[in-house]
Amino acid sequence: MSELFSPDWMNRFAEEWNKEPDLSDALAKIDFGSTIGYGFPDDAEPKGVLVVENGKATTAGPYDGQTLSWDIRATAGQWEKWMKKPPGMTGLGLAFTTGKIKFKVGDYGSMLKDPRMAGPFIKSFSVMGRV
């Protein structure tokens, strides 16, 4: 397996993202577009970036100063745990309140209140597990 959030890993994540209708098709229905950074809490910048346009991952790779819509951080161990067993809504809420997942950019609260976004966000963890 490639290093978590490395360019190769991010490209494979984008491929898997686009194959998952509960993620890409669901987000296309709401014209979702974002630049999403992924990384670790102690790093100054995210490690990888995924650009999503109309629900589909269009670009993936290393963070290179892009303006982010979302910047999501967790420890490597926590990411790996979620890839093996994706969290549900309750688990994700608990992870947020206990600081196991951090959103340096992005409105976590509004995302969770919108089931059209929350469901696909949770699905993204199982898609990560396919990489």
CSV table of C-alpha atoms in Angstrom, one decimal:
chain,number,residue,atom,x,y,z
A,1,MET,CA,0.0,0.0,0.0
A,2,SER,CA,1.2,3.5,-0.8
A,3,GLU,CA,1.9,6.0,1.9
A,4,LEU,CA,-1.3,7.6,3.2
A,5,PHE,CA,-2.1,10.7,1.2
A,6,SER,CA,0.9,10.4,-1.1
A,7,PRO,CA,0.4,11.4,-4.7
A,8,ASP,CA,-0.1,7.8,-5.7
A,9,TRP,CA,-2.5,7.1,-2.9
A,10,MET,CA,-4.5,10.3,-3.7
A,11,ASN,CA,-4.8,9.3,-7.3
A,12,ARG,CA,-6.1,5.8,-6.4
A,13,PHE,CA,-8.5,7.4,-3.9
A,14,ALA,CA,-9.9,9.6,-6.7
A,15,GLU,CA,-10.4,6.6,-8.9
A,16,GLU,CA,-12.3,4.8,-6.1
A,17,TRP,CA,-14.2,7.9,-5.3
A,18,ASN,CA,-15.6,8.1,-8.8
A,19,LYS,CA,-16.5,4.4,-8.9
A,20,GLU,CA,-18.7,4.7,-5.8
A,21,PRO,CA,-22.3,5.9,-6.7
A,22,ASP,CA,-23.2,6.5,-3.0
A,23,LEU,CA,-20.4,9.1,-3.0
A,24,SER,CA,-19.9,10.6,-6.4
A,25,ASP,CA,-23.4,10.3,-7.8
A,26,ALA,CA,-25.0,11.4,-4.5
A,27,LEU,CA,-22.8,14.5,-4.5
A,28,ALA,CA,-23.5,15.2,-8.2
A,29,LYS,CA,-27.2,15.4,-7.4
A,30,ILE,CA,-26.4,18.5,-5.2
A,31,ASP,CA,-23.8,19.9,-7.6
A,32,PHE,CA,-21.1,19.5,-4.9
A,33,GLY,CA,-17.8,20.9,-5.7
A,34,SER,CA,-14.9,21.4,-3.3
A,35,THR,CA,-11.1,21.3,-2.9
A,36,ILE,CA,-10.5,18.9,0.0
A,37,GLY,CA,-7.2,18.7,1.9
A,38,TYR,CA,-6.4,15.6,3.9
A,39,GLY,CA,-3.6,15.3,6.5
A,40,PHE,CA,-2.4,15.0,10.0
A,41,PRO,CA,-3.0,17.3,13.0
A,42,ASP,CA,0.5,18.4,13.7
A,43,ASP,CA,1.5,19.3,10.1
A,44,ALA,CA,1.4,22.9,8.9
A,45,GLU,CA,-0.3,21.9,5.7
A,46,PRO,CA,-2.4,19.0,4.5
A,47,LYS,CA,-0.5,16.2,2.7
A,48,GLY,CA,-2.9,15.4,-0.1
A,49,VAL,CA,-5.7,17.2,-2.0
A,50,LEU,CA,-8.7,16.0,-3.9
A,51,VAL,CA,-10.6,18.4,-6.2
A,52,VAL,CA,-14.3,17.5,-6.6
A,53,GLU,CA,-16.4,19.0,-9.4
A,54,ASN,CA,-20.1,18.1,-9.6
A,55,GLY,CA,-19.5,15.1,-7.3
A,56,LYS,CA,-16.6,13.6,-9.3
A,57,ALA,CA,-13.0,13.7,-8.3
A,58,THR,CA,-11.2,15.6,-11.1
A,59,THR,CA,-7.8,16.2,-9.7
A,60,ALA,CA,-5.8,14.5,-6.9
A,61,GLY,CA,-2.3,14.9,-5.6
A,62,PRO,CA,-0.1,16.6,-3.2
A,63,TYR,CA,-1.1,19.9,-1.5
A,64,ASP,CA,0.5,22.7,-3.4
A,65,GLY,CA,-1.0,25.9,-1.9
A,66,GLN,CA,-4.5,25.4,-3.3
A,67,THR,CA,-7.3,27.3,-1.6
A,68,LEU,CA,-9.2,24.7,0.4
A,69,SER,CA,-12.9,24.3,1.0
A,70,TRP,CA,-12.2,21.6,3.5
A,71,ASP,CA,-9.0,20.7,5.4
A,72,ILE,CA,-9.6,17.4,7.4
A,73,ARG,CA,-7.0,16.1,9.8
A,74,ALA,CA,-6.6,13.0,12.0
A,75,THR,CA,-3.7,10.9,13.1
A,76,ALA,CA,-2.4,8.2,10.8
A,77,GLY,CA,-3.7,5.6,13.2
A,78,GLN,CA,-7.1,7.1,13.3
A,79,TRP,CA,-7.4,7.3,9.5
A,80,GLU,CA,-6.4,3.7,9.3
A,81,LYS,CA,-8.9,2.7,11.9
A,82,TRP,CA,-11.7,4.4,10.0
A,83,MET,CA,-10.6,2.9,6.7
A,84,LYS,CA,-11.0,-0.6,8.3
A,85,LYS,CA,-14.2,0.3,10.0
A,86,PRO,CA,-15.8,3.5,8.8
A,87,PRO,CA,-17.5,5.6,11.5
A,88,GLY,CA,-21.3,6.1,11.5
A,89,MET,CA,-22.8,9.5,12.3
A,90,THR,CA,-22.5,9.0,16.1
A,91,GLY,CA,-18.9,7.9,15.8
A,92,LEU,CA,-18.0,10.8,13.6
A,93,GLY,CA,-19.7,13.2,16.0
A,94,LEU,CA,-17.9,11.7,18.9
A,95,ALA,CA,-14.6,11.9,17.0
A,96,PHE,CA,-15.2,15.6,16.3
A,97,THR,CA,-16.1,16.5,19.9
A,98,THR,CA,-13.1,14.6,21.3
A,99,GLY,CA,-10.7,16.0,18.7
A,100,LYS,CA,-9.9,12.8,16.9
A,101,ILE,CA,-10.9,14.5,13.7
A,102,LYS,CA,-10.2,18.2,13.1
A,103,PHE,CA,-11.5,20.5,10.4
A,104,LYS,CA,-9.0,23.3,9.9
A,105,VAL,CA,-11.2,24.6,7.1
A,106,GLY,CA,-14.8,23.8,6.5
A,107,ASP,CA,-18.1,23.9,8.4
A,108,TYR,CA,-18.4,20.5,10.0
A,109,GLY,CA,-21.7,21.4,11.6
A,110,SER,CA,-23.5,22.4,8.5
A,111,MET,CA,-22.2,19.3,6.7
A,112,LEU,CA,-23.5,17.0,9.3
A,113,LYS,CA,-26.9,18.8,9.3
A,114,ASP,CA,-27.3,18.1,5.6
A,115,PRO,CA,-27.9,14.4,5.0
A,116,ARG,CA,-27.1,14.9,1.3
A,117,MET,CA,-23.5,15.7,2.4
A,118,ALA,CA,-23.2,13.7,5.6
A,119,GLY,CA,-23.9,10.3,4.1
A,120,PRO,CA,-21.4,10.7,1.3
A,121,PHE,CA,-18.8,12.1,3.8
A,122,ILE,CA,-19.2,8.9,5.9
A,123,LYS,CA,-19.0,6.8,2.7
A,124,SER,CA,-15.7,8.4,1.8
A,125,PHE,CA,-14.0,6.5,4.7
A,126,SER,CA,-15.0,3.1,3.2
A,127,VAL,CA,-13.8,4.3,-0.2
A,128,MET,CA,-10.4,5.2,1.4
A,129,GLY,CA,-10.2,1.6,2.7
A,130,ARG,CA,-10.2,0.4,-1.0
A,131,VAL,CA,-7.0,2.2,-1.8
